[in-house]
Short mmCIF file of C-alpha atoms in Angstrom, two decimals:
data_model
loop_
_atom_site.label_atom_id
_atom_site.label_comp_id
_atom_site.label_asym_id
_atom_site.label_seq_id
_atom_site.Cartn_x
_atom_site.Cartn_y
_atom_site.Cartn_z
CA MET A 1 -72.72 -45.91 1.63
CA SER A 2 -72.28 -49.39 0.24
CA ARG A 3 -72.13 -52.21 3.10
CA LEU A 4 -69.06 -53.58 1.75
CA LEU A 5 -67.19 -49.95 2.22
CA GLN A 6 -68.83 -49.82 5.64
CA GLN A 7 -67.54 -53.03 6.65
CA ILE A 8 -63.97 -52.24 5.63
CA LEU A 9 -64.15 -48.89 7.64
CA GLY A 10 -65.47 -50.49 10.72
CA GLY A 11 -69.11 -49.54 10.52
CA PRO A 12 -71.38 -46.84 9.47
CA HIS A 13 -70.88 -43.09 9.71
CA ALA A 14 -73.12 -39.92 9.53
CA SER A 15 -71.58 -38.70 6.32
CA ASP A 16 -72.68 -42.15 4.56
CA HIS A 17 -76.11 -40.94 4.00
CA LEU A 18 -75.12 -37.91 1.88
CA LEU A 19 -72.61 -39.71 -0.01
CA GLU A 20 -74.71 -42.68 -0.83
CA GLY A 21 -77.65 -40.32 -1.74
CA ALA A 22 -75.31 -38.17 -4.24
CA ARG A 23 -73.36 -41.18 -5.70
CA PRO A 24 -75.45 -44.30 -5.53
CA GLU A 25 -74.14 -45.61 -9.00
CA VAL A 26 -70.50 -45.28 -7.73
CA PHE A 27 -71.11 -47.31 -4.67
CA SER A 28 -73.05 -50.00 -6.75
CA GLY A 29 -70.18 -49.79 -9.10
CA ILE A 30 -67.47 -50.70 -6.49
CA GLU A 31 -69.71 -53.40 -5.27
CA ASN A 32 -69.85 -54.99 -8.71
CA CYS A 33 -66.15 -54.64 -9.48
CA TYR A 34 -65.36 -56.02 -6.24
CA ALA A 35 -67.76 -59.15 -6.77
CA VAL A 36 -66.33 -59.87 -10.32
CA LEU A 37 -62.76 -59.20 -9.36
CA ILE A 38 -62.42 -60.67 -5.56
CA ASP A 39 -65.44 -62.78 -5.10
CA SER A 40 -65.27 -64.58 -8.37
CA ASN A 41 -64.47 -68.09 -8.69
CA GLU A 42 -64.69 -68.55 -12.60
CA ALA A 43 -63.41 -71.57 -14.34
CA GLY A 44 -59.99 -70.83 -16.15
CA SER A 45 -59.18 -67.86 -14.05
CA LEU A 46 -57.91 -67.12 -10.53
CA ASN A 47 -59.73 -68.79 -7.88
CA THR A 48 -61.26 -66.82 -5.04
CA VAL A 49 -58.26 -67.78 -2.58
CA GLU A 50 -55.84 -66.63 -5.05
CA ARG A 51 -57.73 -63.39 -5.70
CA THR A 52 -57.80 -62.69 -2.08
CA ALA A 53 -54.19 -63.48 -1.39
CA VAL A 54 -53.24 -60.92 -4.09
CA ALA A 55 -55.79 -58.34 -2.87
CA LEU A 56 -54.18 -58.85 0.58
CA GLN A 57 -50.60 -58.06 -0.80
CA VAL A 58 -51.42 -55.24 -2.60
CA ALA A 59 -53.54 -53.66 0.29
CA ALA A 60 -50.44 -54.22 2.53
CA LEU A 61 -48.06 -52.72 0.04
CA HIS A 62 -50.27 -49.48 -0.06
CA LYS A 63 -50.17 -49.59 3.97
CA ASN A 64 -53.83 -49.44 4.03
CA ALA A 65 -54.64 -50.57 7.44
CA PRO A 66 -58.39 -51.17 7.00
CA LEU A 67 -58.10 -52.81 3.62
CA THR A 68 -55.21 -55.21 4.90
CA THR A 69 -57.23 -56.07 8.02
CA TRP A 70 -60.23 -56.90 5.92
CA PHE A 71 -58.53 -59.06 3.01
CA ALA A 72 -56.60 -60.99 5.95
CA GLU A 73 -59.80 -61.76 7.68
CA VAL A 74 -61.26 -62.82 4.39
CA LEU A 75 -58.44 -65.16 3.68
CA GLU A 76 -58.59 -66.63 6.89
CA GLU A 77 -62.26 -67.24 6.49
CA GLN A 78 -61.62 -68.99 3.34
CA GLY A 79 -59.56 -71.53 5.33
CA VAL A 80 -56.07 -70.15 4.91
CA SER A 81 -53.85 -70.65 7.86
CA PRO A 82 -52.64 -67.39 9.61
CA ASP A 83 -48.91 -68.38 8.76
CA THR A 84 -49.82 -68.10 5.15
CA VAL A 85 -51.81 -64.97 5.61
CA ARG A 86 -48.99 -63.55 7.29
CA ILE A 87 -46.62 -64.47 4.28
CA CYS A 88 -49.04 -62.88 1.99
CA MET A 89 -48.68 -59.63 3.94
CA SER A 90 -45.01 -59.61 4.03
CA ALA A 91 -42.41 -58.11 1.71
CA THR A 92 -41.07 -61.41 0.86
CA ALA A 93 -44.54 -62.95 -0.13
CA ALA A 94 -43.42 -62.99 -3.82
CA THR A 95 -40.57 -65.10 -3.26
CA SER A 96 -41.93 -67.59 -0.56
CA ASN A 97 -41.68 -71.03 -1.43
CA GLN A 98 -44.34 -71.59 1.05
CA LEU A 99 -46.98 -70.38 -1.27
CA GLY A 100 -46.40 -72.50 -4.14
CA ALA A 101 -45.26 -71.44 -7.52
CA ARG A 102 -48.56 -70.44 -8.95
CA LEU A 103 -49.35 -68.04 -6.20
CA SER A 104 -45.69 -66.91 -5.87
CA ALA A 105 -45.92 -65.97 -9.38
CA PHE A 106 -49.12 -64.11 -9.26
CA LEU A 107 -47.47 -62.26 -6.10
CA GLN A 108 -44.36 -61.37 -7.90
CA TYR A 109 -46.24 -59.84 -10.80
CA ALA A 110 -48.92 -58.05 -8.50
CA GLU A 111 -45.72 -56.54 -6.50
CA GLN A 112 -44.31 -54.90 -9.60
CA GLN A 113 -47.60 -53.51 -10.86
CA ALA A 114 -48.76 -52.56 -7.46
CA VAL A 115 -45.70 -50.41 -6.67
CA GLN A 116 -43.78 -49.31 -9.87
CA PRO A 117 -46.24 -49.65 -12.75
CA ALA A 118 -43.89 -47.71 -14.97
CA ALA A 119 -41.21 -50.21 -14.63
CA VAL A 120 -43.06 -53.33 -15.39
CA HIS A 121 -41.31 -54.52 -18.47
CA ARG A 122 -42.72 -56.17 -21.27
CA LEU A 123 -40.77 -59.13 -20.86
CA THR A 124 -42.65 -59.67 -17.36
CA VAL A 125 -45.81 -59.98 -19.17
CA VAL A 126 -44.39 -61.81 -22.17
CA GLU A 127 -42.98 -64.61 -19.57
CA ALA A 128 -46.40 -64.70 -17.65
CA ALA A 129 -47.85 -65.33 -20.85
CA GLU A 130 -45.82 -68.61 -20.96
CA ARG A 131 -47.31 -69.92 -17.99
CA PHE A 132 -50.79 -68.31 -17.59
CA THR A 133 -53.50 -67.59 -20.15
CA PRO A 134 -54.52 -64.08 -21.16
CA GLN A 135 -57.69 -64.13 -19.01
CA GLU A 136 -55.49 -64.98 -16.02
CA ILE A 137 -53.21 -62.11 -16.80
CA VAL A 138 -55.68 -59.74 -17.53
CA CYS A 139 -57.73 -60.67 -14.36
CA LEU A 140 -54.74 -60.44 -12.27
CA SER A 141 -53.81 -56.78 -13.55
CA GLU A 142 -57.30 -55.52 -13.12
CA LEU A 143 -57.26 -57.01 -9.63
CA VAL A 144 -54.22 -55.58 -8.58
CA ALA A 145 -55.32 -52.33 -10.17
CA PHE A 146 -58.59 -52.46 -8.58
CA VAL A 147 -57.01 -52.85 -5.08
CA ALA A 148 -55.00 -49.77 -5.79
CA TYR A 149 -58.09 -47.83 -6.51
CA LEU A 150 -59.92 -49.24 -3.38
CA ALA A 151 -56.98 -48.04 -1.28
CA ARG A 152 -57.25 -44.36 -2.38
CA VAL A 153 -61.11 -44.50 -1.76
CA ILE A 154 -60.63 -45.95 1.56
CA ALA A 155 -57.99 -43.34 2.53
CA GLY A 156 -60.09 -40.74 1.21
CA LEU A 157 -63.16 -41.91 3.11
CA GLN A 158 -61.44 -42.25 6.05
CA LEU A 159 -60.43 -38.53 5.75
CA VAL A 160 -64.26 -37.69 5.09
CA ARG A 161 -65.36 -39.27 8.40
CA GLU A 162 -62.59 -37.44 10.54
CA MET A 163 -63.58 -34.04 8.82
CA GLU A 164 -67.26 -34.90 9.71
CA GLY A 165 -66.65 -35.78 13.25
CA HIS A 166 -67.47 -39.08 15.14
CA PRO A 167 -70.70 -40.80 13.97
CA MET B 1 -42.36 -32.82 -25.50
CA SER B 2 -41.48 -32.46 -21.81
CA THR B 3 -38.19 -33.95 -20.32
CA ASP B 4 -40.32 -36.69 -18.84
CA GLY B 5 -41.59 -37.71 -22.33
CA PHE B 6 -45.05 -36.32 -21.71
CA THR B 7 -46.88 -34.93 -24.58
CA MET B 8 -50.13 -33.66 -26.04
CA GLU B 9 -49.42 -35.53 -29.33
CA VAL B 10 -51.41 -38.84 -30.23
CA LEU B 11 -49.59 -41.74 -28.94
CA ARG B 12 -50.07 -45.46 -30.11
CA TRP B 13 -50.43 -48.46 -27.60
CA GLU B 14 -48.64 -51.42 -28.20
CA PRO B 15 -50.10 -54.60 -26.37
CA HIS B 16 -47.73 -56.93 -24.72
CA ILE B 17 -50.22 -59.91 -25.10
CA PRO B 18 -52.50 -60.48 -28.18
CA PRO B 19 -55.80 -58.94 -28.19
CA VAL B 20 -58.91 -60.92 -28.51
CA ASP B 21 -59.58 -61.43 -32.46
CA ARG B 22 -62.33 -59.16 -33.30
CA GLU B 23 -63.88 -62.27 -35.41
CA GLN B 24 -63.75 -64.57 -32.45
CA LEU B 25 -65.41 -62.37 -29.74
CA THR B 26 -67.64 -64.41 -27.32
CA PRO B 27 -71.03 -62.73 -26.59
CA LEU B 28 -70.00 -61.80 -23.09
CA GLN B 29 -66.69 -60.05 -24.76
CA ARG B 30 -69.06 -58.31 -27.31
CA GLU B 31 -71.22 -57.06 -24.46
CA ALA B 32 -67.94 -55.70 -22.63
CA LEU B 33 -66.76 -54.10 -25.46
CA GLU B 34 -70.11 -52.52 -26.23
CA ALA B 35 -70.20 -51.44 -22.40
CA SER B 36 -66.71 -49.75 -23.20
CA GLY B 37 -67.85 -47.46 -25.71
CA LYS B 38 -68.63 -47.38 -29.74
CA MET B 39 -64.67 -47.65 -30.62
CA ALA B 40 -63.76 -50.33 -28.16
CA ASP B 41 -63.83 -53.24 -30.59
CA LYS B 42 -61.40 -51.45 -32.74
CA SER B 43 -58.98 -50.62 -29.80
CA ASP B 44 -56.13 -52.94 -29.16
CA TYR B 45 -56.29 -51.87 -25.24
CA PHE B 46 -60.11 -52.72 -24.84
CA ARG B 47 -59.71 -55.97 -26.85
CA VAL B 48 -56.73 -56.88 -24.45
CA LEU B 49 -58.94 -56.27 -21.38
CA ALA B 50 -61.71 -58.03 -23.13
CA HIS B 51 -59.73 -61.36 -22.17
CA ASP B 52 -61.58 -60.94 -18.85
CA PRO B 53 -64.94 -59.59 -19.88
CA GLN B 54 -66.63 -59.35 -16.55
CA SER B 55 -64.15 -56.99 -14.99
CA LEU B 56 -64.10 -54.86 -18.33
CA VAL B 57 -67.80 -54.28 -18.25
CA HIS B 58 -67.99 -53.39 -14.73
CA ARG B 59 -64.98 -51.10 -14.69
CA SER B 60 -66.18 -49.23 -17.52
CA ILE B 61 -69.66 -48.71 -15.98
CA LEU B 62 -67.92 -47.28 -12.80
CA TYR B 63 -65.48 -45.24 -14.89
CA ASP B 64 -68.39 -43.43 -16.61
CA HIS B 65 -70.24 -42.76 -13.17
CA VAL B 66 -66.79 -41.61 -11.60
CA MET B 67 -65.80 -39.15 -14.57
CA TYR B 68 -69.28 -38.04 -15.98
CA SER B 69 -71.63 -37.78 -12.99
CA GLU B 70 -73.75 -34.74 -12.72
CA GLY B 71 -73.05 -32.03 -10.17
CA GLY B 72 -70.36 -32.27 -7.69
CA LEU B 73 -66.64 -31.94 -9.03
CA GLY B 74 -66.30 -29.88 -12.28
CA ARG B 75 -65.35 -31.47 -15.57
CA VAL B 76 -62.25 -29.45 -15.90
CA GLU B 77 -61.27 -30.37 -12.21
CA ARG B 78 -61.78 -34.10 -12.98
CA GLU B 79 -59.60 -33.95 -16.07
CA LEU B 80 -57.07 -31.89 -14.25
CA ALA B 81 -56.84 -34.67 -11.57
CA ALA B 82 -56.67 -37.42 -14.36
CA LEU B 83 -53.70 -35.67 -15.88
CA ILE B 84 -52.08 -35.23 -12.62
CA VAL B 85 -52.23 -38.87 -11.38
CA SER B 86 -51.03 -39.95 -14.77
CA GLN B 87 -48.25 -37.63 -14.64
CA ARG B 88 -47.18 -38.93 -11.15
CA ASN B 89 -47.35 -42.70 -12.36
CA GLY B 90 -45.48 -41.96 -15.69
CA CYS B 91 -48.31 -43.15 -17.79
CA ARG B 92 -47.63 -41.37 -21.10
CA TYR B 93 -50.50 -42.60 -22.94
CA CYS B 94 -52.94 -41.54 -20.30
CA VAL B 95 -51.09 -38.14 -20.23
CA SER B 96 -51.37 -37.56 -23.87
CA VAL B 97 -55.04 -38.37 -23.75
CA HIS B 98 -55.98 -36.18 -20.65
CA ALA B 99 -53.62 -33.22 -21.68
CA ARG B 100 -55.42 -33.26 -24.99
CA ARG B 101 -58.90 -33.16 -23.23
CA LEU B 102 -58.09 -30.57 -20.67
CA GLY B 103 -56.71 -28.48 -23.23
CA GLN B 104 -59.93 -28.70 -25.36
CA LEU B 105 -61.99 -28.10 -22.39
CA THR B 106 -59.99 -24.97 -21.18
CA LYS B 107 -59.14 -23.86 -24.52
CA ASN B 108 -55.62 -23.16 -22.84
CA LYS B 109 -53.32 -25.46 -24.19
CA ALA B 110 -50.34 -23.44 -23.22
CA ALA B 111 -51.21 -23.99 -19.52
CA VAL B 112 -51.65 -27.56 -19.97
CA GLN B 113 -48.22 -27.86 -21.85
CA ALA B 114 -46.80 -25.96 -18.74
CA MET B 115 -48.17 -28.60 -16.64
CA LEU B 116 -46.51 -31.44 -18.94
CA GLU B 117 -43.19 -29.61 -18.05
CA GLY B 118 -43.73 -30.02 -14.31
CA LYS B 119 -45.24 -26.46 -13.36
CA LEU B 120 -48.09 -27.64 -11.42
CA GLY B 121 -47.05 -25.48 -8.55
CA LEU B 122 -48.00 -22.34 -10.64
CA LEU B 123 -51.71 -22.78 -10.75
CA VAL B 124 -53.32 -19.57 -10.20
CA ASP B 125 -56.78 -20.65 -8.97
CA PRO B 126 -56.47 -21.63 -5.32
CA ARG B 127 -59.25 -24.15 -5.73
CA LEU B 128 -57.41 -26.02 -8.75
CA ALA B 129 -54.04 -25.65 -6.67
CA PHE B 130 -55.78 -27.66 -3.79
CA ILE B 131 -57.08 -30.11 -6.23
CA ALA B 132 -53.63 -30.65 -7.68
CA GLU B 133 -51.98 -30.90 -4.05
CA VAL B 134 -54.41 -33.34 -3.02
CA THR B 135 -54.15 -35.34 -6.04
CA GLU B 136 -50.45 -35.39 -5.89
CA ARG B 137 -50.31 -36.48 -2.20
CA LEU B 138 -53.45 -39.25 -2.69
CA THR B 139 -51.40 -40.79 -5.56
CA SER B 140 -48.04 -40.97 -4.03
CA MET B 141 -48.64 -41.44 -0.46
CA PRO B 142 -52.33 -42.34 -0.35
CA ASN B 143 -52.15 -42.95 3.65
CA GLU B 144 -49.76 -40.09 4.62
CA MET B 145 -52.22 -37.48 4.10
CA THR B 146 -53.77 -36.15 7.49
CA ILE B 147 -57.21 -34.22 8.29
CA THR B 148 -54.78 -31.36 8.99
CA ASP B 149 -53.12 -31.37 5.92
CA LEU B 150 -56.62 -31.31 4.27
CA ARG B 151 -58.06 -28.63 6.42
CA GLN B 152 -54.89 -26.41 5.93
CA LEU B 153 -54.87 -26.95 2.38
CA ARG B 154 -58.69 -26.13 1.55
CA ALA B 155 -58.53 -22.85 3.80
CA GLY B 156 -60.48 -20.00 2.32
CA PHE B 157 -63.00 -21.82 -0.10
CA ASP B 158 -65.75 -24.17 0.08
CA PHE B 159 -65.18 -27.87 -0.88
CA THR B 160 -68.24 -30.23 -0.23
CA LEU B 161 -68.12 -33.82 0.72
CA VAL B 162 -69.41 -34.90 -2.70
CA GLU B 163 -66.84 -32.78 -4.66
CA TYR B 164 -64.06 -34.34 -2.52
CA PHE B 165 -65.61 -37.90 -2.84
CA ASP B 166 -65.48 -37.23 -6.54
CA LEU B 167 -61.88 -36.18 -6.60
CA VAL B 168 -60.92 -39.35 -4.62
CA ASN B 169 -62.73 -41.48 -7.14
CA VAL B 170 -61.27 -39.83 -10.00
CA ILE B 171 -57.59 -40.29 -8.30
CA GLY B 172 -58.32 -43.85 -7.65
CA MET B 173 -59.93 -44.49 -10.87
CA PHE B 174 -56.56 -43.23 -12.68
CA ALA B 175 -54.23 -45.31 -10.33
CA TRP B 176 -56.38 -48.27 -11.78
CA ALA B 177 -56.27 -47.05 -15.43
CA ASN B 178 -52.48 -46.18 -15.49
CA ARG B 179 -51.50 -49.89 -14.03
CA LEU B 180 -53.50 -51.21 -16.81
CA MET B 181 -52.11 -49.30 -19.56
CA GLN B 182 -48.51 -49.49 -18.32
CA THR B 183 -48.60 -53.22 -17.36
CA LEU B 184 -50.34 -54.74 -20.39
CA GLY B 185 -48.74 -52.54 -22.96
CA SER B 186 -46.52 -49.69 -23.90
CA SER B 187 -46.99 -46.31 -25.47
CA VAL B 188 -45.19 -45.15 -28.64
CA ALA B 189 -45.33 -42.30 -31.00
CA SER B 190 -48.18 -42.45 -33.67
CA THR B 191 -48.21 -41.03 -37.34
CA LEU B 192 -52.00 -40.69 -36.60
CA ALA B 193 -53.63 -37.16 -36.56
CA VAL B 194 -55.56 -35.99 -33.48
CA ALA B 195 -58.72 -36.20 -35.28
CA ASP B 196 -58.37 -39.83 -36.21
CA ILE B 197 -58.31 -41.39 -32.93
CA THR B 198 -58.37 -40.73 -29.29
CA VAL B 199 -58.77 -43.83 -27.10
CA ASP B 200 -59.48 -42.86 -23.62
CA PRO B 201 -58.20 -45.50 -21.12
CA GLY B 202 -61.48 -45.53 -19.29
CA ARG B 203 -63.86 -44.99 -22.32
CA SER B 204 -62.96 -45.91 -25.97
CA THR B 205 -64.08 -42.75 -27.35
CA LEU B 206 -65.40 -38.97 -26.45
CA SER B 207 -68.57 -38.91 -25.08
CA PRO B 208 -71.02 -36.11 -25.85
CA ARG B 209 -70.15 -34.71 -22.42
CA ASP B 210 -66.62 -34.33 -23.60
CA ALA B 211 -67.76 -32.49 -26.47
CA TYR B 212 -69.74 -29.84 -24.65
CA GLY B 213 -67.85 -29.82 -21.33
CA THR B 214 -69.70 -29.50 -18.23
CA SER B 215 -72.73 -27.31 -16.79
CA ALA B 216 -71.30 -27.97 -13.47
CA PRO B 217 -69.47 -25.38 -11.54
CA GLY B 218 -65.94 -25.35 -10.73
CA GLY B 219 -64.22 -25.02 -14.07
CA GLY B 220 -61.62 -22.94 -12.64
CA ASN B 221 -58.91 -20.65 -14.17
CA LEU B 222 -56.28 -22.81 -15.85
CA LEU B 223 -53.61 -20.28 -15.67
CA VAL B 224 -50.13 -20.62 -14.53
CA THR B 225 -47.77 -17.77 -13.68
CA PRO B 226 -44.96 -17.28 -16.43
#
């Protein structure tokens, strides 16, 4: 299993070898997507702290404990204060004035897309396009959707580990 | 068309932000579109995603592995899961694509139409019924499914770890694809025939594997009780 997923899940497990042997490209694909969507600091797009803050919010909205803990720790390692980390995890993150207009706007957009994608209105995206570049909007959308994917993979792998017993 | 607006008919997708101009692609955008399939540069959806080419190229590569890897979960089973996730998320465009694909693979459009009308609970094959139930739960309540639930649901037949991992990845991948489709644009009725265009939100064209189905076991019996 990829080192990233092992770290998020709290360490290796006996089932890792079987899955890694059967699906190595999926695991490397997940790591590559994580690298370009979370770890990236590409000019003209969201910076690493913004990406991690959004990822933390989406993980918290999914009530995924390992993923939430992971992103909270990464955000703190990036120098973000514990108070700000807590705000990003909370339901009021998108409306918090303490985060600044840019990050608040990202979190507001992310919250809608994460929880009720069918309800995201065209105007939401059009308004976002007045403030942010197309690259930022697409990056943000991909990031939110990737964490939604990751939350389900992590939840599924937790069940796999329970099925296969303790390491 | 079902009461939720789900259909097997071809739909169009209208973007909320302008797609990248085909005549002004950067080398990285061109590479990302090529990685997404031969029709990607003609697709508004993929050209919108090309605004962030790095994420597009890596997601396309991962999508291929999740949907088309050899062995493990069968092709029909993966398409069934994709359809169910998309229905649950209300993504009409994804539903139309994967309903058509499932109908083609199973040659049972009537059963697929029944699913569009919400009759998932009538799947006859216990393995497919298990896949449907797990898919529903991991889509809407990803952290509420327990190991007891899982063991009860799969009682009576084999379901390997790799098959389960494949299923979880399909479920996750369509949580991803649906969100992009629904956020960055809207689906509308199309006047095009099915043969003219079929854009898969993951890939931009049917791969050869789509045309010939899969040699992997587990196609299942896609029948619903009347």
